[in-house]
PDB file of C-alpha atoms in Angstrom:
ATOM      1  CA  MET H   1       5.626   7.703  10.397  1.00 76.00           C
ATOM      2  CA  SER H   2       2.616   9.618  11.689  1.00 88.00           C
ATOM      3  CA  MET H   3       0.531   8.277  14.533  1.00 87.00           C
ATOM      4  CA  GLU H   4      -2.475   7.895  12.226  1.00 90.00           C
ATOM      5  CA  LYS H   5      -0.411   5.805   9.801  1.00 94.00           C
ATOM      6  CA  GLU H   6       0.881   3.643  12.665  1.00 93.00           C
ATOM      7  CA  ILE H   7      -2.653   3.031  13.913  1.00 93.00           C
ATOM      8  CA  LEU H   8      -3.716   2.039  10.396  1.00 94.00           C
ATOM      9  CA  GLU H   9      -0.747  -0.360  10.160  1.00 95.00           C
ATOM     10  CA  LEU H  10      -1.630  -1.965  13.495  1.00 96.00           C
ATOM     11  CA  THR H  11      -5.291  -2.212  12.504  1.00 96.00           C
ATOM     12  CA  ASP H  12      -4.210  -3.869   9.259  1.00 96.00           C
ATOM     13  CA  LEU H  13      -2.112  -6.386  11.214  1.00 97.00           C
ATOM     14  CA  ILE H  14      -5.131  -7.265  13.352  1.00 97.00           C
ATOM     15  CA  SER H  15      -7.204  -7.703  10.181  1.00 96.00           C
ATOM     16  CA  MET H  16      -4.533 -10.020   8.786  1.00 97.00           C
ATOM     17  CA  VAL H  17      -4.907 -12.244  11.855  1.00 97.00           C
ATOM     18  CA  LYS H  18      -8.684 -12.258  11.517  1.00 96.00           C
ATOM     19  CA  ASN H  19      -8.322 -13.186   7.839  1.00 96.00           C
ATOM     20  CA  LYS H  20      -5.881 -15.977   8.760  1.00 97.00           C
ATOM     21  CA  GLN H  21      -2.986 -14.455   6.806  1.00 97.00           C
ATOM     22  CA  VAL H  22      -0.787 -14.589   9.912  1.00 98.00           C
ATOM     23  CA  THR H  23      -1.271 -16.277  13.293  1.00 98.00           C
ATOM     24  CA  ILE H  24      -1.219 -14.838  16.778  1.00 98.00           C
ATOM     25  CA  TYR H  25       1.307 -17.539  17.658  1.00 98.00           C
ATOM     26  CA  ARG H  26       3.727 -16.395  14.935  1.00 98.00           C
ATOM     27  CA  ILE H  27       3.455 -12.752  15.982  1.00 98.00           C
ATOM     28  CA  HIS H  28       3.952 -13.774  19.611  1.00 98.00           C
ATOM     29  CA  LYS H  29       7.048 -15.856  18.844  1.00 98.00           C
ATOM     30  CA  GLU H  30       8.667 -13.270  16.554  1.00 98.00           C
ATOM     31  CA  THR H  31       7.922 -10.179  18.647  1.00 98.00           C
ATOM     32  CA  GLY H  32       7.801 -11.394  22.237  1.00 98.00           C
ATOM     33  CA  VAL H  33       4.442  -9.660  22.703  1.00 98.00           C
ATOM     34  CA  GLY H  34       2.238 -11.686  25.042  1.00 97.00           C
ATOM     35  CA  TYR H  35      -0.165 -14.121  23.409  1.00 98.00           C
ATOM     36  CA  SER H  36      -2.993 -12.896  25.645  1.00 97.00           C
ATOM     37  CA  THR H  37      -2.292  -9.280  24.663  1.00 97.00           C
ATOM     38  CA  LEU H  38      -2.448 -10.172  20.982  1.00 97.00           C
ATOM     39  CA  ASN H  39      -5.545 -12.294  21.424  1.00 97.00           C
ATOM     40  CA  GLY H  40      -7.229  -9.453  23.305  1.00 97.00           C
ATOM     41  CA  LEU H  41      -6.500  -7.057  20.452  1.00 96.00           C
ATOM     42  CA  VAL H  42      -7.932  -9.469  17.897  1.00 96.00           C
ATOM     43  CA  THR H  43     -11.077 -10.277  19.889  1.00 96.00           C
ATOM     44  CA  GLY H  44     -11.681  -6.668  20.866  1.00 95.00           C
ATOM     45  CA  GLU H  45     -11.147  -7.221  24.589  1.00 96.00           C
ATOM     46  CA  ARG H  46      -8.214  -4.782  24.379  1.00 95.00           C
ATOM     47  CA  VAL H  47      -7.979  -1.595  22.366  1.00 93.00           C
ATOM     48  CA  LEU H  48      -4.972  -0.232  20.504  1.00 91.00           C
ATOM     49  CA  LYS H  49      -4.943   3.025  22.444  1.00 90.00           C
ATOM     50  CA  ASN H  50      -4.159   1.080  25.633  1.00 93.00           C
ATOM     51  CA  ILE H  51      -1.051  -0.785  24.440  1.00 95.00           C
ATOM     52  CA  THR H  52       2.402   0.410  25.416  1.00 95.00           C
ATOM     53  CA  ILE H  53       4.732   2.173  23.019  1.00 94.00           C
ATOM     54  CA  ASP H  54       7.094  -0.793  23.269  1.00 97.00           C
ATOM     55  CA  VAL H  55       4.387  -3.229  22.168  1.00 97.00           C
ATOM     56  CA  ALA H  56       3.313  -0.916  19.351  1.00 96.00           C
ATOM     57  CA  GLN H  57       6.903  -0.602  18.100  1.00 96.00           C
ATOM     58  CA  ARG H  58       7.430  -4.360  18.131  1.00 98.00           C
ATOM     59  CA  LEU H  59       4.186  -4.970  16.238  1.00 97.00           C
ATOM     60  CA  LEU H  60       4.995  -2.267  13.678  1.00 97.00           C
ATOM     61  CA  LYS H  61       8.459  -3.756  13.126  1.00 97.00           C
ATOM     62  CA  PHE H  62       6.887  -7.189  12.609  1.00 97.00           C
ATOM     63  CA  LYS H  63       4.297  -5.762  10.189  1.00 96.00           C
ATOM     64  CA  SER H  64       6.998  -4.043   8.135  1.00 96.00           C
ATOM     65  CA  SER H  65       8.900  -7.338   7.845  1.00 96.00           C
ATOM     66  CA  LEU H  66       5.975  -9.093   6.143  1.00 92.00           C
TER      67      LEU H  66
END
């Protein structure tokens, strides 16, 4: 998957949280990504370009399981 496609997938996941299709809590529990990290991404306090590759991979795996 290209980096642009991955960024679009992660952006879509954030949109799903904002639209209440999935909760931060569920993503946190299923991926092990910190709740505060996820909340920061949703509120805009954190940006996607600053997350680690490990976090990105876990979020992409979660997104593909939906």
